[in-house]
Short mmCIF file of C-alpha atoms in Angstrom, two decimals:
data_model
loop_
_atom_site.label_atom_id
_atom_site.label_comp_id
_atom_site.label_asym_id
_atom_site.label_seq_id
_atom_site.Cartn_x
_atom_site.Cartn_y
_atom_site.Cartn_z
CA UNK A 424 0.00 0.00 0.00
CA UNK A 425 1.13 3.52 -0.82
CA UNK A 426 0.77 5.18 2.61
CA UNK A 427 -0.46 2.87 5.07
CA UNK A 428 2.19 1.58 7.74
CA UNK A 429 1.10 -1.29 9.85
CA UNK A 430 2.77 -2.24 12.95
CA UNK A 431 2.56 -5.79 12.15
CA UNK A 432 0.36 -8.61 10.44
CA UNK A 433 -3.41 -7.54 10.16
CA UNK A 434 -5.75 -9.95 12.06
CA UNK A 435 -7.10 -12.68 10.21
CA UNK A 436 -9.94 -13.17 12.80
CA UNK A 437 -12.05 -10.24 12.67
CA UNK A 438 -15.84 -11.04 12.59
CA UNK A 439 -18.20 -9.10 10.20
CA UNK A 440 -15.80 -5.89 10.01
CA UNK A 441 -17.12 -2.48 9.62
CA UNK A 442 -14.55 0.41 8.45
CA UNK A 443 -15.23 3.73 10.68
CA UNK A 444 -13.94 7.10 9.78
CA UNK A 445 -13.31 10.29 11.14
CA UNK A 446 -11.83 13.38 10.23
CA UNK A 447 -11.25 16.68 11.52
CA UNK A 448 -11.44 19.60 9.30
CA UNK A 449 -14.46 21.36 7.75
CA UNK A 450 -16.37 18.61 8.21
CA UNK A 451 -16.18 18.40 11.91
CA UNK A 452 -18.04 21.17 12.94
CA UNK A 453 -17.76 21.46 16.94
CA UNK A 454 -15.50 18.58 16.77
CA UNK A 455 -19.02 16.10 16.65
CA UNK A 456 -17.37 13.44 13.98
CA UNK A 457 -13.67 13.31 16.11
CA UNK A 458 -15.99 13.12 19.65
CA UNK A 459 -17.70 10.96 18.69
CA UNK A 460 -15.37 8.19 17.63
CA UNK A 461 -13.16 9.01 20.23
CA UNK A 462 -15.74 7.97 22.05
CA UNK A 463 -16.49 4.32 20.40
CA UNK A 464 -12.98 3.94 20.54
CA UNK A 465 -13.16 4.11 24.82
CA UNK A 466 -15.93 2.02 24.58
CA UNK A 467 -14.64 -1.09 21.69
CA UNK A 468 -11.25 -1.65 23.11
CA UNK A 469 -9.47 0.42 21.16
CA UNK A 470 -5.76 -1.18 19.58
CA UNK A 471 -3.67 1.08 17.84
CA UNK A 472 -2.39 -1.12 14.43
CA UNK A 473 -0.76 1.66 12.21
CA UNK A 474 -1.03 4.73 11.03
CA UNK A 475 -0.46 6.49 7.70
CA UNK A 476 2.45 7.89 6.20
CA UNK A 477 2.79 11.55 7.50
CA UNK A 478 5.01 12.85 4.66
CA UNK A 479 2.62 11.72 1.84
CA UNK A 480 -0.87 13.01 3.64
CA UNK A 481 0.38 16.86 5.14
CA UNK A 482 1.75 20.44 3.89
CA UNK A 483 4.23 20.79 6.80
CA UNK A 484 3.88 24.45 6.04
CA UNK A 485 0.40 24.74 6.66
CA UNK A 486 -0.33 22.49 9.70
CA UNK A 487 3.28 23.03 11.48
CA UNK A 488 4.26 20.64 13.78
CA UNK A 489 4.09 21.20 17.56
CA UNK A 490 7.30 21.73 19.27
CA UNK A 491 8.18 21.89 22.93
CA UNK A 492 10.94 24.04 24.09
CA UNK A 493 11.99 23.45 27.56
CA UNK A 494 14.72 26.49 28.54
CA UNK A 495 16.06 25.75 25.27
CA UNK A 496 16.09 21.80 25.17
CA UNK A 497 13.72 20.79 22.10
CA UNK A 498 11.32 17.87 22.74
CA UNK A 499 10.01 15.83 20.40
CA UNK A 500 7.54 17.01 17.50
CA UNK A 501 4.34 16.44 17.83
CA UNK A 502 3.36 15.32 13.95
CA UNK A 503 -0.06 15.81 12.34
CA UNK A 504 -0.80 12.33 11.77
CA UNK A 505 -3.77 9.34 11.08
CA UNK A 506 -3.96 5.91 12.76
CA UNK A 507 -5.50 3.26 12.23
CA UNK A 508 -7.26 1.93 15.12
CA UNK A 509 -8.83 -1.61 15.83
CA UNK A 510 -12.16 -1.72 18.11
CA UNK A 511 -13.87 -4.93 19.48
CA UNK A 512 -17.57 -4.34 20.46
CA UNK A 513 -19.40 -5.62 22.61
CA UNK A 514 -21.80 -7.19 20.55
CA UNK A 515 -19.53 -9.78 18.74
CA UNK A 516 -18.40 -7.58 15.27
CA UNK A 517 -15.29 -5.91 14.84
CA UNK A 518 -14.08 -2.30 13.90
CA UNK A 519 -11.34 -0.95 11.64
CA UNK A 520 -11.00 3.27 12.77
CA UNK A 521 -9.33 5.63 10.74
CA UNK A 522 -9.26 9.05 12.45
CA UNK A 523 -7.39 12.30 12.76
CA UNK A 524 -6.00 14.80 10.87
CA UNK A 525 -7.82 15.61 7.47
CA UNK A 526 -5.28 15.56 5.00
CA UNK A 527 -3.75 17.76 2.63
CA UNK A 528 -2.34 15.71 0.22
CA UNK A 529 -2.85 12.38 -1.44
CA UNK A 530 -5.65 11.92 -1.04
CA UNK A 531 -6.33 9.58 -3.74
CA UNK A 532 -3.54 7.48 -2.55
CA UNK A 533 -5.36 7.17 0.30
CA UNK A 534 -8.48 6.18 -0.73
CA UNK A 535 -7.26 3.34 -2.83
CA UNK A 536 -5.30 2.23 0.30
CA UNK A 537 -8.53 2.17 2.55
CA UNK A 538 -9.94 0.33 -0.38
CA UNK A 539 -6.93 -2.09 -0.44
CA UNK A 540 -7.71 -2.60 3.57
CA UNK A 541 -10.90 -3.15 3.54
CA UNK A 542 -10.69 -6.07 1.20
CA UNK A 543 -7.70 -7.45 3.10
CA UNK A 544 -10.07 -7.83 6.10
CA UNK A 545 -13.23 -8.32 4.31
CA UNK A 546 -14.87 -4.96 4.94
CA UNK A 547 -18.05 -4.84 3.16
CA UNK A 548 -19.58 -1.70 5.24
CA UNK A 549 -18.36 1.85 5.97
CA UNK A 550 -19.48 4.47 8.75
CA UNK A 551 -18.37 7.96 8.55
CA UNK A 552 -18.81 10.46 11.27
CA UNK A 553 -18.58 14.13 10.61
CA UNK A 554 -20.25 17.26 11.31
CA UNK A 555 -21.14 19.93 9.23
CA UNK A 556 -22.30 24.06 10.72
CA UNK A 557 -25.86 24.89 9.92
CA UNK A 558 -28.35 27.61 10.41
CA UNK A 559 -29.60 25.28 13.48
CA UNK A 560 -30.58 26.27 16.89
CA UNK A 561 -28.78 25.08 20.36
CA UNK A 562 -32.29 25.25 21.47
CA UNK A 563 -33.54 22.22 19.30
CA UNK A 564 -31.94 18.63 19.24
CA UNK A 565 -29.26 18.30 17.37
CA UNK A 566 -30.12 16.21 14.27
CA UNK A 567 -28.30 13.93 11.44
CA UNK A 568 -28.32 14.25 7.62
CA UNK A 569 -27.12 11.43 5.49
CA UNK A 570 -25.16 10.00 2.85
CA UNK A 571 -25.56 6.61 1.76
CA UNK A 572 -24.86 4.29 -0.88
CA UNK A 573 -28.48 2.62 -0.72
CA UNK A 574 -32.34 3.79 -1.20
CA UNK A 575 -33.06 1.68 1.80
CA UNK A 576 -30.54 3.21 4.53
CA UNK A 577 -32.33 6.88 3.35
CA UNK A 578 -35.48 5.27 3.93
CA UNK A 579 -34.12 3.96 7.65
CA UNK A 580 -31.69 7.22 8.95
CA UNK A 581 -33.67 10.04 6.41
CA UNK A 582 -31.87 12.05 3.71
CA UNK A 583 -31.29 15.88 3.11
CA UNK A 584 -34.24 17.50 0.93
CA UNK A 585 -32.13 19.71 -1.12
CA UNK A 586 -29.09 19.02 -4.17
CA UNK A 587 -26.35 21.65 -3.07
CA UNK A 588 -22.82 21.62 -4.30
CA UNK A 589 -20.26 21.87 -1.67
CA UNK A 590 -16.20 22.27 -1.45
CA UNK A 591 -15.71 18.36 -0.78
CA UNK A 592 -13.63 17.32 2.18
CA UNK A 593 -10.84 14.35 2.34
CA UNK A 594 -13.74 12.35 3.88
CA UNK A 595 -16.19 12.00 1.19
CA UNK A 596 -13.85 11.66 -1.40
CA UNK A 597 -13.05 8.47 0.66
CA UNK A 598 -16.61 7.65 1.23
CA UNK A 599 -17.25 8.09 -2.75
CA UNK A 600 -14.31 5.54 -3.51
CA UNK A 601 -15.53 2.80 -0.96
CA UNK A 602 -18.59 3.15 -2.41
CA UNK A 603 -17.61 2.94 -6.17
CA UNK A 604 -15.32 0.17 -4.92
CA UNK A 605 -18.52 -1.81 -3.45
CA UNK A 606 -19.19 -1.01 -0.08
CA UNK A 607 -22.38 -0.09 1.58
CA UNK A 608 -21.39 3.44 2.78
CA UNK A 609 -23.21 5.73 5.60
CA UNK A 610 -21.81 9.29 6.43
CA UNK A 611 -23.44 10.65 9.17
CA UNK A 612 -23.50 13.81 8.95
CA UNK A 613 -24.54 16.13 12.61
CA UNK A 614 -25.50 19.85 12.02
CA UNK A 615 -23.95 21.91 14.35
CA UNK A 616 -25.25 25.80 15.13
CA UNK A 617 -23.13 27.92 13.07
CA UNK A 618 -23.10 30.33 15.92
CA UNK A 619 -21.08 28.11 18.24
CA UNK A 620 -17.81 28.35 18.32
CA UNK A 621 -15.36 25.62 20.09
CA UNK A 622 -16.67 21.96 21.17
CA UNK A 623 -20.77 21.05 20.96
CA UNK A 624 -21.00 17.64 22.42
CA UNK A 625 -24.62 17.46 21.24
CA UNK A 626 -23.77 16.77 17.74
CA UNK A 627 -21.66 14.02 18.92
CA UNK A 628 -24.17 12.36 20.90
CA UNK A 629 -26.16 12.82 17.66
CA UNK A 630 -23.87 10.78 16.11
CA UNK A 631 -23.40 7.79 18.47
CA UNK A 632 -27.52 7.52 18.53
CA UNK A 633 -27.78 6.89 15.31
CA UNK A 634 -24.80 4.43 14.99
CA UNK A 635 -26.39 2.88 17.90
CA UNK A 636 -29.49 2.69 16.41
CA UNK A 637 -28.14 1.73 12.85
CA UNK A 638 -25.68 -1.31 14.71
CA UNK A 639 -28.07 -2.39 17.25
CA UNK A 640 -25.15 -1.95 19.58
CA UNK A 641 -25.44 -0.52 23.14
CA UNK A 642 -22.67 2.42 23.78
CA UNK A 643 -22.68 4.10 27.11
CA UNK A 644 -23.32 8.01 27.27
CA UNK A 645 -24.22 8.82 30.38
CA UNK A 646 -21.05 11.43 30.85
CA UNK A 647 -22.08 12.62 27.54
CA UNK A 648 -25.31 13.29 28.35
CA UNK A 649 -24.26 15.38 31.42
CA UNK A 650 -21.57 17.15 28.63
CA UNK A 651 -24.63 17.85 26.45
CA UNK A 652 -26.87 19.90 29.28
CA UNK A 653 -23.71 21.43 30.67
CA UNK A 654 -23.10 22.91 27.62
CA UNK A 655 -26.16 23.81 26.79
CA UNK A 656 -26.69 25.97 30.18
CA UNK A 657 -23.60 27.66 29.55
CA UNK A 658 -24.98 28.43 25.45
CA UNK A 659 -28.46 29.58 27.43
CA UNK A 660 -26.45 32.26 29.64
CA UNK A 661 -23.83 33.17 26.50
CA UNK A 662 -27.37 33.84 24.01
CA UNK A 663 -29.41 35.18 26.73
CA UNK A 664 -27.00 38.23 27.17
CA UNK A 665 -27.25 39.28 23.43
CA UNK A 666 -30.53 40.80 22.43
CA UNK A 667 -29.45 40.19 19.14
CA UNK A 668 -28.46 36.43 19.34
CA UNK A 669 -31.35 35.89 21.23
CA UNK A 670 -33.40 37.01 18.11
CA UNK A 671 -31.48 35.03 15.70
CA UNK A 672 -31.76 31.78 17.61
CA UNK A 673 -35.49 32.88 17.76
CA UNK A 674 -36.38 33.02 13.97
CA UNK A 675 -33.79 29.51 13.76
CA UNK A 676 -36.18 28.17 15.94
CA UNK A 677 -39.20 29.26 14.05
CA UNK A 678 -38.06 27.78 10.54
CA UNK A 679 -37.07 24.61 12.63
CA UNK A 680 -40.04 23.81 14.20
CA UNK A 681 -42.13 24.74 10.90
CA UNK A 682 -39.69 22.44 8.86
CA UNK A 683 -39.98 19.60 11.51
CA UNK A 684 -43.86 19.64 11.27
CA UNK A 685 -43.28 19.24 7.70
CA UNK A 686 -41.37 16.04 8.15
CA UNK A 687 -38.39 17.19 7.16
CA UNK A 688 -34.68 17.00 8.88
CA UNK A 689 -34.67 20.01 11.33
CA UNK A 690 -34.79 23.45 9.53
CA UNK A 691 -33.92 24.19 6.08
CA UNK A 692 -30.79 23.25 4.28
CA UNK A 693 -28.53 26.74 3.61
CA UNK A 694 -28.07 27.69 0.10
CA UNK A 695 -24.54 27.18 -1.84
CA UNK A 696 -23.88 30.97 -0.87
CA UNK A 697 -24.95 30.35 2.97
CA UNK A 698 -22.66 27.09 2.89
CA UNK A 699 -19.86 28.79 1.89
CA UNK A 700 -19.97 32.14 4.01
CA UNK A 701 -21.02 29.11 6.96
CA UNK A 702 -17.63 27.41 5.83
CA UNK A 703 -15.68 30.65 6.04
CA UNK A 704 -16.98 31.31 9.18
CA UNK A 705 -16.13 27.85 10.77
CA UNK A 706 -12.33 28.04 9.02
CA UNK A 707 -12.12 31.67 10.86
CA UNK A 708 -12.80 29.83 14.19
CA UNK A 709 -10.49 27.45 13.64
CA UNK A 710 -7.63 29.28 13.55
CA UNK A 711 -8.76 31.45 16.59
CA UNK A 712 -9.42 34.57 14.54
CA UNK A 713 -13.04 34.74 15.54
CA UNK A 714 -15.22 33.51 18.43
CA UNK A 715 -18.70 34.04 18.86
CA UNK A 716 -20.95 32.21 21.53
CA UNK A 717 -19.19 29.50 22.92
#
């Protein structure tokens, strides 16, 4: 394989394997997709079994190693970097995880690698986690769109009601290739206030709900649950002191409610324009050059 480095053999044994992915980026709004299978990873006895090649995957230049500098004694780099994690669950299947840092580069080579593991193990089924911002209140549950390779997993998990086109991120690229390779592919997909900067643990729990749901499997969030209404006071007291946020999460509650009587996924889906001033927004956060409610 071009970029994947495995620490040794790859287990022979693995019953009914399911490929898990999850990225940061873009397309982890408030950190939901990276929570969340940090998360099933704590839960699935998580094994470390590789991890792909750094210097084929990053721009060094734009995601800079961490360095520690100790009264002038350098420690070791701290790489940008994606493993490859095995999980065990407790319901008798196995997981393959492939998390952390979205790439910059390669990522074609990449996807024909993940395509080149799953067959090694037998994969036949993909999960991605991610999370996207959305004009979405805190206020309201946080809810899932899809993307799926079959009719029948829309008809089971529900599918967005608009065609947008979006910048595409390192994960659906993958997600496409499993698919064209054969897989039945899921991306879950949690919509995350676009006001809310920093961490939401509700679109995370989001997240492990449906993949709950979707595996029959029984994952443990109590802590999460107490994350979720922690957070959520602290949102309250943050909007509550803005008339004008107040307002705005107001009218986002409005067009929620109205499109969830409708039977559709939670408020409208933003336009192209509204995705991509949403996406400049989130990038802007990111780097710490603008914080709203947090």
């Amino acid at each position: 394989m071009e970029t994947l480095r495995l620490d040794g053999p790859l287990d022979e044994t693995l019953v009914d394997p399911l490929l898990l992915l999850a990225f940061d980026g873009w397309t982890d709004a408030g950190r939901g997709g990276t929570t969340a299978a940090a998360l099933l990873a704590d839960a699935w006895h998580a094994r470390t079994i590789g991890s792909f090649d750094p210097d084929a995957l990053f721009d060094y230049r734009d995601r800079r190693p961490l360095l520690h500098i100790d009264r002038g004694v350098l420690g070791e780099p701290d790489w940008p970097g994606v493993s490859l994690i095995q999980l065990s669950a407790p319901e008798g299947f196995d997981a393959l995880l492939i998390t952390g840092t979205e790439p910059d580069l390669g990522w074609q080579a990449l996807s024909r690698d993940i395509v080149e593991l799953a067959r090694l193990v037998g994969a036949e089924r993909y999960i991605g986690l991610g999370a996207v911002p959305g004009p979405v209140p805190h206020t309201r549950p946080a809810r899932v769109i899809t993307t799926a390779s079959r009719e029948d997993l829309f008809g089971e998990l529900g599918r967005p009601h608009e065609e947008v086109v979006v910048p595409a991120s390192c994960q659906v690229i993958i997600e496409s290739t499993l698919r064209d390779a054969g897989l039945t592919t899921l991306g879950l997909w949690a919509r995350v206030p676009h006001y809310v900067a920093g961490e939401y643990p509700a679109g995370a729990q989001a997240l492990l709900q449906r993949v709950a749901a979707h595996l029959d499997a029984a994952i443990d969030m109590t802590e999460l649950g107490l994350e979720v209404a922690e957070h959520r006071e602290r949102l309250d007291a943050a909007a509550s002191a803005s008339t004008e946020i107040t307002e705005h999460v107001r009218q986002l509650e409005t067009a929620f409610d109205a499109e969830l009587d409708a039977g559709g996924m939670g408020g409208p889906l933003p336009t192209g324009d509204e995705i991509a001033a949403e996406l400049q927004r989130f990038l802007q956060d990111q780097r710490g050059d603008d914080h709203t409610t947090d």
